[in-house]
Every structure is written in structure tokens, then in C-alpha cells.
GROMACS .gro file of C-alpha atoms in nm:
model
  371
    1UNK     CA    1  -0.002  -0.005   0.008
    2UNK     CA    2   0.169   0.331  -0.116
    3UNK     CA    3   0.111   0.656   0.041
    4UNK     CA    4  -0.143   0.771  -0.189
    5UNK     CA    5  -0.380   0.519  -0.068
    6UNK     CA    6  -0.322   0.589   0.300
    7UNK     CA    7  -0.607   0.749   0.500
    8UNK     CA    8  -0.465   0.704   0.840
    9UNK     CA    9  -0.119   0.595   0.966
   10UNK     CA   10   0.051   0.526   1.283
   11UNK     CA   11   0.418   0.630   1.308
   12UNK     CA   12   0.634   0.485   1.583
   13UNK     CA   13   0.945   0.683   1.682
   14UNK     CA   14   1.191   0.527   1.934
   15UNK     CA   15   1.403   0.662   2.224
   16UNK     CA   16   1.725   0.697   2.013
   17UNK     CA   17   1.573   0.923   1.773
   18UNK     CA   18   1.424   1.149   2.044
   19UNK     CA   19   1.714   1.163   2.278
   20UNK     CA   20   2.023   1.017   2.101
   21UNK     CA   21   2.275   1.128   2.367
   22UNK     CA   22   2.043   1.105   2.674
   23UNK     CA   23   2.098   1.476   2.724
   24UNK     CA   24   1.754   1.574   2.659
   25UNK     CA   25   1.551   1.589   2.340
   26UNK     CA   26   1.722   1.674   2.029
   27UNK     CA   27   1.590   1.794   1.680
   28UNK     CA   28   1.879   1.630   1.513
   29UNK     CA   29   1.680   1.327   1.383
   30UNK     CA   30   1.320   1.475   1.461
   31UNK     CA   31   1.319   1.739   1.204
   32UNK     CA   32   1.293   1.516   0.890
   33UNK     CA   33   1.025   1.316   1.085
   34UNK     CA   34   0.826   1.621   1.161
   35UNK     CA   35   0.862   1.720   0.795
   36UNK     CA   36   0.708   1.373   0.693
   37UNK     CA   37   0.423   1.415   0.930
   38UNK     CA   38   0.349   1.764   0.791
   39UNK     CA   39   0.369   1.629   0.433
   40UNK     CA   40   0.123   1.359   0.524
   41UNK     CA   41  -0.117   1.600   0.669
   42UNK     CA   42  -0.100   1.805   0.362
   43UNK     CA   43  -0.210   1.497   0.162
   44UNK     CA   44  -0.496   1.447   0.394
   45UNK     CA   45  -0.343   1.156   0.554
   46UNK     CA   46  -0.424   1.138   0.922
   47UNK     CA   47  -0.118   1.068   1.140
   48UNK     CA   48  -0.098   0.920   1.503
   49UNK     CA   49   0.236   0.944   1.667
   50UNK     CA   50   0.367   0.678   1.898
   51UNK     CA   51   0.647   0.847   2.068
   52UNK     CA   52   0.902   0.667   2.307
   53UNK     CA   53   1.160   0.871   2.476
   54UNK     CA   54   1.021   1.002   2.811
   55UNK     CA   55   1.288   0.818   3.021
   56UNK     CA   56   1.571   0.915   2.791
   57UNK     CA   57   1.457   1.265   2.776
   58UNK     CA   58   1.442   1.308   3.140
   59UNK     CA   59   1.773   1.120   3.230
   60UNK     CA   60   1.981   1.438   3.221
   61UNK     CA   61   1.791   1.566   3.513
   62UNK     CA   62   1.920   1.307   3.751
   63UNK     CA   63   2.295   1.320   3.698
   64UNK     CA   64   2.498   1.036   3.534
   65UNK     CA   65   2.339   0.729   3.680
   66UNK     CA   66   2.454   0.418   3.513
   67UNK     CA   67   2.188   0.178   3.664
   68UNK     CA   68   1.897   0.390   3.778
   69UNK     CA   69   1.637   0.226   4.016
   70UNK     CA   70   1.295   0.165   3.907
   71UNK     CA   71   1.167   0.465   4.103
   72UNK     CA   72   1.442   0.679   3.930
   73UNK     CA   73   1.326   0.577   3.590
   74UNK     CA   74   0.978   0.654   3.671
   75UNK     CA   75   1.069   0.996   3.783
   76UNK     CA   76   1.288   1.034   3.461
   77UNK     CA   77   0.975   0.964   3.256
   78UNK     CA   78   0.776   1.222   3.466
   79UNK     CA   79   1.028   1.475   3.385
   80UNK     CA   80   1.117   1.381   3.045
   81UNK     CA   81   0.739   1.335   2.910
   82UNK     CA   82   0.709   1.709   2.947
   83UNK     CA   83   1.018   1.796   2.758
   84UNK     CA   84   0.930   1.537   2.489
   85UNK     CA   85   0.598   1.684   2.428
   86UNK     CA   86   0.732   2.035   2.419
   87UNK     CA   87   0.985   1.934   2.159
   88UNK     CA   88   0.729   1.786   1.933
   89UNK     CA   89   0.502   2.091   1.987
   90UNK     CA   90   0.770   2.330   1.852
   91UNK     CA   91   0.779   2.149   1.512
   92UNK     CA   92   0.396   2.197   1.435
   93UNK     CA   93   0.163   2.491   1.392
   94UNK     CA   94  -0.140   2.261   1.468
   95UNK     CA   95  -0.231   2.126   1.812
   96UNK     CA   96  -0.103   1.792   1.954
   97UNK     CA   97  -0.260   1.593   2.228
   98UNK     CA   98  -0.083   1.363   2.486
   99UNK     CA   99  -0.231   1.013   2.540
  100UNK     CA  100  -0.058   0.801   2.807
  101UNK     CA  101  -0.154   0.424   2.818
  102UNK     CA  102  -0.092   0.117   3.005
  103UNK     CA  103  -0.174  -0.233   2.903
  104UNK     CA  104  -0.443  -0.212   3.154
  105UNK     CA  105  -0.615   0.053   2.931
  106UNK     CA  106  -0.606  -0.164   2.635
  107UNK     CA  107  -0.700  -0.508   2.773
  108UNK     CA  108  -1.015  -0.378   2.936
  109UNK     CA  109  -1.274  -0.365   2.659
  110UNK     CA  110  -1.457  -0.058   2.786
  111UNK     CA  111  -1.138   0.152   2.827
  112UNK     CA  112  -1.018   0.017   2.500
  113UNK     CA  113  -1.333   0.146   2.338
  114UNK     CA  114  -1.284   0.476   2.522
  115UNK     CA  115  -0.935   0.493   2.383
  116UNK     CA  116  -1.061   0.441   2.037
  117UNK     CA  117  -1.325   0.705   2.049
  118UNK     CA  118  -1.077   0.956   2.186
  119UNK     CA  119  -0.834   0.917   1.909
  120UNK     CA  120  -1.109   0.943   1.647
  121UNK     CA  121  -1.240   1.251   1.805
  122UNK     CA  122  -0.882   1.418   1.807
  123UNK     CA  123  -0.820   1.321   1.438
  124UNK     CA  124  -1.158   1.455   1.344
  125UNK     CA  125  -1.050   1.796   1.491
  126UNK     CA  126  -0.734   1.795   1.310
  127UNK     CA  127  -0.532   1.729   1.642
  128UNK     CA  128  -0.217   1.514   1.637
  129UNK     CA  129  -0.250   1.233   1.890
  130UNK     CA  130   0.098   1.158   2.061
  131UNK     CA  131   0.074   0.833   2.248
  132UNK     CA  132   0.343   0.682   2.476
  133UNK     CA  133   0.316   0.412   2.739
  134UNK     CA  134   0.258   0.559   3.090
  135UNK     CA  135   0.595   0.475   3.251
  136UNK     CA  136   0.526   0.673   3.565
  137UNK     CA  137   0.226   0.457   3.688
  138UNK     CA  138   0.269   0.137   3.488
  139UNK     CA  139   0.361  -0.188   3.685
  140UNK     CA  140   0.497  -0.522   3.549
  141UNK     CA  141   0.125  -0.655   3.534
  142UNK     CA  142   0.006  -0.355   3.341
  143UNK     CA  143   0.277  -0.265   3.110
  144UNK     CA  144   0.318  -0.342   2.736
  145UNK     CA  145   0.701  -0.311   2.779
  146UNK     CA  146   0.786  -0.182   2.452
  147UNK     CA  147   0.640   0.085   2.220
  148UNK     CA  148   0.662  -0.141   1.911
  149UNK     CA  149   0.390  -0.363   2.023
  150UNK     CA  150   0.199  -0.061   2.177
  151UNK     CA  151   0.206   0.098   1.826
  152UNK     CA  152   0.057  -0.210   1.673
  153UNK     CA  153  -0.219  -0.235   1.928
  154UNK     CA  154  -0.300   0.148   1.875
  155UNK     CA  155  -0.290   0.094   1.496
  156UNK     CA  156  -0.549  -0.178   1.528
  157UNK     CA  157  -0.756   0.026   1.775
  158UNK     CA  158  -0.741   0.333   1.548
  159UNK     CA  159  -0.847   0.152   1.230
  160UNK     CA  160  -0.532   0.278   1.066
  161UNK     CA  161  -0.425   0.162   0.700
  162UNK     CA  162  -0.047   0.130   0.782
  163UNK     CA  163   0.189   0.117   1.070
  164UNK     CA  164   0.540   0.261   1.015
  165UNK     CA  165   0.817   0.163   1.263
  166UNK     CA  166   1.135   0.353   1.265
  167UNK     CA  167   1.441   0.137   1.341
  168UNK     CA  168   1.819   0.209   1.358
  169UNK     CA  169   1.883  -0.026   1.046
  170UNK     CA  170   1.719  -0.023   0.697
  171UNK     CA  171   1.463  -0.304   0.769
  172UNK     CA  172   1.462  -0.677   0.849
  173UNK     CA  173   1.777  -0.860   0.734
  174UNK     CA  174   1.834  -1.228   0.680
  175UNK     CA  175   2.114  -1.207   0.945
  176UNK     CA  176   2.240  -0.944   1.184
  177UNK     CA  177   2.381  -0.661   0.980
  178UNK     CA  178   2.585  -0.535   1.266
  179UNK     CA  179   2.774  -0.852   1.264
  180UNK     CA  180   2.764  -0.995   0.912
  181UNK     CA  181   2.875  -0.788   0.610
  182UNK     CA  182   2.692  -1.013   0.381
  183UNK     CA  183   2.348  -0.963   0.547
  184UNK     CA  184   2.075  -0.896   0.299
  185UNK     CA  185   1.783  -0.670   0.343
  186UNK     CA  186   1.436  -0.838   0.289
  187UNK     CA  187   1.230  -0.598   0.106
  188UNK     CA  188   0.885  -0.778   0.153
  189UNK     CA  189   0.752  -1.025   0.391
  190UNK     CA  190   0.425  -1.188   0.277
  191UNK     CA  191   0.391  -1.411   0.581
  192UNK     CA  192   0.547  -1.403   0.921
  193UNK     CA  193   0.642  -1.757   1.015
  194UNK     CA  194   0.890  -1.886   1.246
  195UNK     CA  195   1.182  -1.840   1.007
  196UNK     CA  196   1.094  -1.453   1.015
  197UNK     CA  197   1.087  -1.464   1.385
  198UNK     CA  198   1.429  -1.635   1.398
  199UNK     CA  199   1.583  -1.369   1.186
  200UNK     CA  200   1.499  -1.107   1.465
  201UNK     CA  201   1.789  -0.997   1.680
  202UNK     CA  202   1.816  -0.789   1.989
  203UNK     CA  203   1.821  -0.408   2.047
  204UNK     CA  204   2.158  -0.251   1.933
  205UNK     CA  205   2.098   0.125   2.040
  206UNK     CA  206   2.194   0.239   2.378
  207UNK     CA  207   1.867   0.395   2.472
  208UNK     CA  208   1.611   0.168   2.281
  209UNK     CA  209   1.427  -0.114   2.436
  210UNK     CA  210   1.249  -0.276   2.143
  211UNK     CA  211   1.484  -0.462   1.909
  212UNK     CA  212   1.390  -0.642   1.583
  213UNK     CA  213   1.215  -0.906   1.782
  214UNK     CA  214   0.944  -0.669   1.899
  215UNK     CA  215   0.902  -0.502   1.568
  216UNK     CA  216   0.831  -0.841   1.417
  217UNK     CA  217   0.574  -0.911   1.700
  218UNK     CA  218   0.418  -0.566   1.624
  219UNK     CA  219   0.419  -0.649   1.257
  220UNK     CA  220   0.231  -0.960   1.316
  221UNK     CA  221  -0.035  -0.786   1.524
  222UNK     CA  222  -0.071  -0.510   1.256
  223UNK     CA  223  -0.097  -0.733   0.952
  224UNK     CA  224  -0.351  -0.967   1.098
  225UNK     CA  225  -0.574  -0.667   1.130
  226UNK     CA  226  -0.518  -0.576   0.757
  227UNK     CA  227  -0.246  -0.311   0.810
  228UNK     CA  228   0.067  -0.282   0.591
  229UNK     CA  229   0.360  -0.256   0.820
  230UNK     CA  230   0.691  -0.097   0.739
  231UNK     CA  231   1.022  -0.118   0.922
  232UNK     CA  232   1.240   0.168   0.807
  233UNK     CA  233   1.560   0.345   0.912
  234UNK     CA  234   1.437   0.652   1.117
  235UNK     CA  235   1.796   0.794   1.117
  236UNK     CA  236   1.788   0.864   0.748
  237UNK     CA  237   1.585   1.141   0.604
  238UNK     CA  238   1.576   0.961   0.262
  239UNK     CA  239   1.362   0.701   0.424
  240UNK     CA  240   1.075   0.939   0.458
  241UNK     CA  241   1.129   1.098   0.140
  242UNK     CA  242   1.084   0.757  -0.036
  243UNK     CA  243   0.763   0.683   0.168
  244UNK     CA  244   0.623   1.015   0.039
  245UNK     CA  245   0.695   0.917  -0.320
  246UNK     CA  246   0.519   0.588  -0.276
  247UNK     CA  247   0.842   0.362  -0.242
  248UNK     CA  248   0.941   0.111   0.014
  249UNK     CA  249   1.257   0.225   0.187
  250UNK     CA  250   1.289  -0.065   0.411
  251UNK     CA  251   1.086  -0.387   0.488
  252UNK     CA  252   0.718  -0.404   0.418
  253UNK     CA  253   0.496  -0.666   0.567
  254UNK     CA  254   0.179  -0.725   0.370
  255UNK     CA  255  -0.145  -0.754   0.542
  256UNK     CA  256  -0.364  -1.068   0.563
  257UNK     CA  257  -0.596  -1.115   0.291
  258UNK     CA  258  -0.880  -1.182   0.534
  259UNK     CA  259  -0.802  -0.977   0.844
  260UNK     CA  260  -0.930  -1.034   1.182
  261UNK     CA  261  -1.237  -0.849   1.295
  262UNK     CA  262  -1.161  -0.570   1.564
  263UNK     CA  263  -1.312  -0.755   1.857
  264UNK     CA  264  -1.148  -1.094   1.761
  265UNK     CA  265  -0.810  -0.899   1.700
  266UNK     CA  266  -0.836  -0.732   2.048
  267UNK     CA  267  -0.891  -1.073   2.221
  268UNK     CA  268  -0.619  -1.239   2.027
  269UNK     CA  269  -0.339  -0.974   2.036
  270UNK     CA  270  -0.429  -0.724   2.301
  271UNK     CA  271  -0.623  -0.888   2.594
  272UNK     CA  272  -0.412  -1.083   2.840
  273UNK     CA  273  -0.543  -1.405   2.964
  274UNK     CA  274  -0.632  -1.391   3.349
  275UNK     CA  275  -0.639  -1.773   3.385
  276UNK     CA  276  -0.708  -2.098   3.219
  277UNK     CA  277  -0.967  -2.370   3.187
  278UNK     CA  278  -0.845  -2.730   3.125
  279UNK     CA  279  -1.102  -2.936   2.952
  280UNK     CA  280  -1.157  -3.288   2.819
  281UNK     CA  281  -1.411  -3.443   2.593
  282UNK     CA  282  -1.469  -3.532   2.230
  283UNK     CA  283  -1.645  -3.202   2.147
  284UNK     CA  284  -1.675  -3.109   1.792
  285UNK     CA  285  -1.426  -2.816   1.659
  286UNK     CA  286  -1.403  -2.549   1.592
  287UNK     CA  287  -1.474  -2.392   1.928
  288UNK     CA  288  -1.540  -2.039   1.786
  289UNK     CA  289  -1.833  -2.171   1.583
  290UNK     CA  290  -2.000  -2.373   1.869
  291UNK     CA  291  -1.871  -2.270   2.199
  292UNK     CA  292  -2.192  -2.375   2.384
  293UNK     CA  293  -2.086  -2.740   2.337
  294UNK     CA  294  -1.823  -2.666   2.621
  295UNK     CA  295  -2.008  -2.725   2.942
  296UNK     CA  296  -1.915  -2.775   3.314
  297UNK     CA  297  -1.932  -3.150   3.230
  298UNK     CA  298  -1.608  -3.094   3.025
  299UNK     CA  299  -1.428  -2.902   3.295
  300UNK     CA  300  -1.124  -3.074   3.455
  301UNK     CA  301  -0.937  -2.778   3.620
  302UNK     CA  302  -0.932  -2.406   3.673
  303UNK     CA  303  -0.618  -2.221   3.679
  304UNK     CA  304  -0.575  -1.857   3.801
  305UNK     CA  305  -0.825  -1.614   3.926
  306UNK     CA  306  -1.065  -1.428   3.705
  307UNK     CA  307  -1.423  -1.269   3.693
  308UNK     CA  308  -1.697  -1.291   3.464
  309UNK     CA  309  -1.607  -1.129   3.133
  310UNK     CA  310  -1.227  -1.180   3.173
  311UNK     CA  311  -1.021  -1.339   2.893
  312UNK     CA  312  -0.897  -1.672   2.962
  313UNK     CA  313  -0.703  -1.961   2.784
  314UNK     CA  314  -0.883  -2.278   2.711
  315UNK     CA  315  -0.657  -2.595   2.710
  316UNK     CA  316  -0.719  -2.962   2.661
  317UNK     CA  317  -0.616  -3.191   2.935
  318UNK     CA  318  -0.322  -3.312   2.717
  319UNK     CA  319  -0.182  -2.953   2.715
  320UNK     CA  320  -0.302  -2.847   2.379
  321UNK     CA  321  -0.376  -2.469   2.344
  322UNK     CA  322  -0.726  -2.448   2.203
  323UNK     CA  323  -0.846  -2.090   2.208
  324UNK     CA  324  -0.869  -1.762   2.393
  325UNK     CA  325  -1.220  -1.700   2.521
  326UNK     CA  326  -1.428  -1.491   2.756
  327UNK     CA  327  -1.565  -1.657   3.075
  328UNK     CA  328  -1.919  -1.660   3.158
  329UNK     CA  329  -1.850  -1.761   3.514
  330UNK     CA  330  -1.587  -1.644   3.773
  331UNK     CA  331  -1.275  -1.876   3.866
  332UNK     CA  332  -1.448  -1.904   4.209
  333UNK     CA  333  -1.777  -2.061   4.083
  334UNK     CA  334  -1.599  -2.280   3.829
  335UNK     CA  335  -1.380  -2.416   4.107
  336UNK     CA  336  -1.681  -2.483   4.302
  337UNK     CA  337  -1.846  -2.660   4.014
  338UNK     CA  338  -1.539  -2.881   3.955
  339UNK     CA  339  -1.514  -2.965   4.317
  340UNK     CA  340  -1.877  -3.049   4.391
  341UNK     CA  341  -2.153  -3.242   4.224
  342UNK     CA  342  -2.393  -3.006   4.069
  343UNK     CA  343  -2.746  -3.079   3.957
  344UNK     CA  344  -2.723  -2.898   3.629
  345UNK     CA  345  -2.396  -2.988   3.450
  346UNK     CA  346  -2.493  -2.800   3.132
  347UNK     CA  347  -2.364  -2.461   3.219
  348UNK     CA  348  -2.218  -2.277   2.915
  349UNK     CA  349  -1.881  -2.122   3.054
  350UNK     CA  350  -1.762  -1.977   2.733
  351UNK     CA  351  -1.922  -1.658   2.598
  352UNK     CA  352  -1.698  -1.583   2.301
  353UNK     CA  353  -1.386  -1.748   2.168
  354UNK     CA  354  -1.099  -1.623   1.959
  355UNK     CA  355  -0.983  -1.810   1.661
  356UNK     CA  356  -0.814  -2.154   1.698
  357UNK     CA  357  -0.446  -2.122   1.767
  358UNK     CA  358  -0.208  -2.287   1.526
  359UNK     CA  359   0.129  -2.446   1.661
  360UNK     CA  360   0.335  -2.161   1.534
  361UNK     CA  361   0.105  -1.900   1.715
  362UNK     CA  362   0.107  -2.065   2.059
  363UNK     CA  363   0.454  -1.929   2.134
  364UNK     CA  364   0.360  -1.575   2.018
  365UNK     CA  365   0.051  -1.565   2.247
  366UNK     CA  366   0.245  -1.713   2.542
  367UNK     CA  367   0.528  -1.473   2.480
  368UNK     CA  368   0.273  -1.182   2.470
  369UNK     CA  369   0.109  -1.300   2.785
  370UNK     CA  370   0.456  -1.282   2.975
  371UNK     CA  371   0.511  -0.911   2.860
   0.00000   0.00000   0.00000
């Protein structure tokens, strides 16, 4: 999908572009990014900016600390967020709005829908949404952990056409280009399989946290929702010039032919499972077409604590990962059902299921669940 087909894009910019020396925000690399945003808006392309960098931007206020504590990092984020927003604001003659998110805001469906409506309202009024993870208040249980995956979740929530992720290399290579001189750039990826995940290396920049691994995860989330996803070199002005001309300056990941619907995508790629149901029985597949066939009679074990409506995993008693689902009963009640004889064993405990999960996706979902 070239630029003249875009109606709405999400642009993710990392810490190394915002504050490359950890001495506050710098316009060194941001000028050409701001120019790209302006050009898109002149072409009636709506832009949502996911901007890392609050911790890196605020680090210089706290002296030369090699290994800052978690509390210090949160304080750095609080101080740096203001400076980062002020820096972006200087580039534009139109208003920008700050949206700080945690994973808790996205995995709760009501709050997720609220985020969607807020973004749409800002865009309708010509205001640039600038989104970042709320590092000041987030905890391990509530954080996404990297803005690559956050940008993909935001892109899906905002019904964007494309996701553009800025990196410190030109795109995805068949091997680490920082080590291998014969590494070749992969210009297009039609399907993200295990071989693509295997190509992903770690982060090389001194201030970034999302290496190629998280960018591939983000691309998988975005393409499954029907978004073209680009990984480009954000340090090169030419990358953005090529995008404006309709060319691919890095690696493009093409979208699914049949994208997931919004609610199904949210359950699969954004909502975190709060527990598990272990089931047995020769029930008919697929679960997403006839979830009512799973009853309390099939229930073997309940793992974790969850409430009505929470997202859960459904596994077979031999360990096979069957689906993500929404529970109709709490873990407390389901534990009671499994531990006591109940007069009515036909309680439907699945309200809605996600798609069947293939072997190659089990690891991805479990990795996401640990983030």
C-alpha cells in the first residue's frame, strides 16, 4: 500500500531518535520526521504518533546514573514526558494531544473502546495524537513493555491503514547486519512464520528497548488486522522521502488477505488471559463456531483467578492450546463446580472464543502473555 492510498497511519518513533545522547530531546533526527508528518497531513493523511523517549529525555535531570532504580526511571519519565511533548510541539503549527496508556487501558474492553473514541475525536478535529506508555504509573502486570507492540495495538484500535516503525537499521535482514557484512535486506514479507521470527535480533541502540524481535511481533499484530507494516531506518531522511514518493525504503509486511475483525483481534493480540480452563471430551471443533458445546461437564481444572467477562485460555487436558475465550463464570464459581456435584451440568462457561490457535502462534501468544 503506497502513500496515496493511505487515509490514516501510525508512526512509531523510538528513544534513540528522540534523545540520542540522553541529554534531553534533540531535533537532530526529529526534523525530517516532523517534515514527513506535515507532508502526510498536507495530503489529507491522518497521522497518529507513538513516541518513546520520556525516560531518555528526562535522564539528564538526574545526573550520570549508570543503573537507575525503578523509582528513578519513573521520575525520569515524569520529567522527560513534558520535555518530549514540548519538543514535538515546537515543530508544528497545529495542536497535539498527549495520550498516556498502560496495557490495563487496552486489555479492558470498555477502556479500549474509550481510547478508540478519543483518538477518532482528536483526528476529526485535526489534532495530532501523541501516544506513549505511561511509565510513571505502570507496573509489571500492566505494562506493554515496548512501544513497538504498543504501536501495533494502537494502530488496530485506530483502524489505521499502515503502521510505520522506525528502526536504527534499514529493515529486516536475513542475518544481523551489525555482525555480518553479507547480510541482505528483505524488502517484502508476505507471511510472518517462524523463520521470520528467527531472523529477529536484539536491540543495538543504547537507549532503545525494542529490538527487531518486538518489531516483528508488532508487524504480526498489525498485518493480522489488515495493516501494511513498514520497518524503516528512522535516522535517514531519505527513508521518509521515499515513503512520500510511494516507495518502500525498508521492509514491508503485507496484510492478511482476510483480516481479523476488531473484537477478535483485540482478544487475540491485546487482551491478556487472566487464567485457564482445562477441559476434556470429544467435543466438535472449531470452538469459535459452537462454544456452547463446552459445559461444566467438560471442565477438568481451573487455573488462576478471573471474573465474569475476563479473557482466559482454554486448553485440553493433554496440554493443547485450543483458544482464547471470555468466561461466563468466575474462577471461584467454576472451582466450586469442579469440586462439587452439581445438579445441572450444562452450564455454558464460554461466552466468546477467539480463533483456533495454530502451533506456530502458541509461542507468540504465550510470549505476549508474559510481557
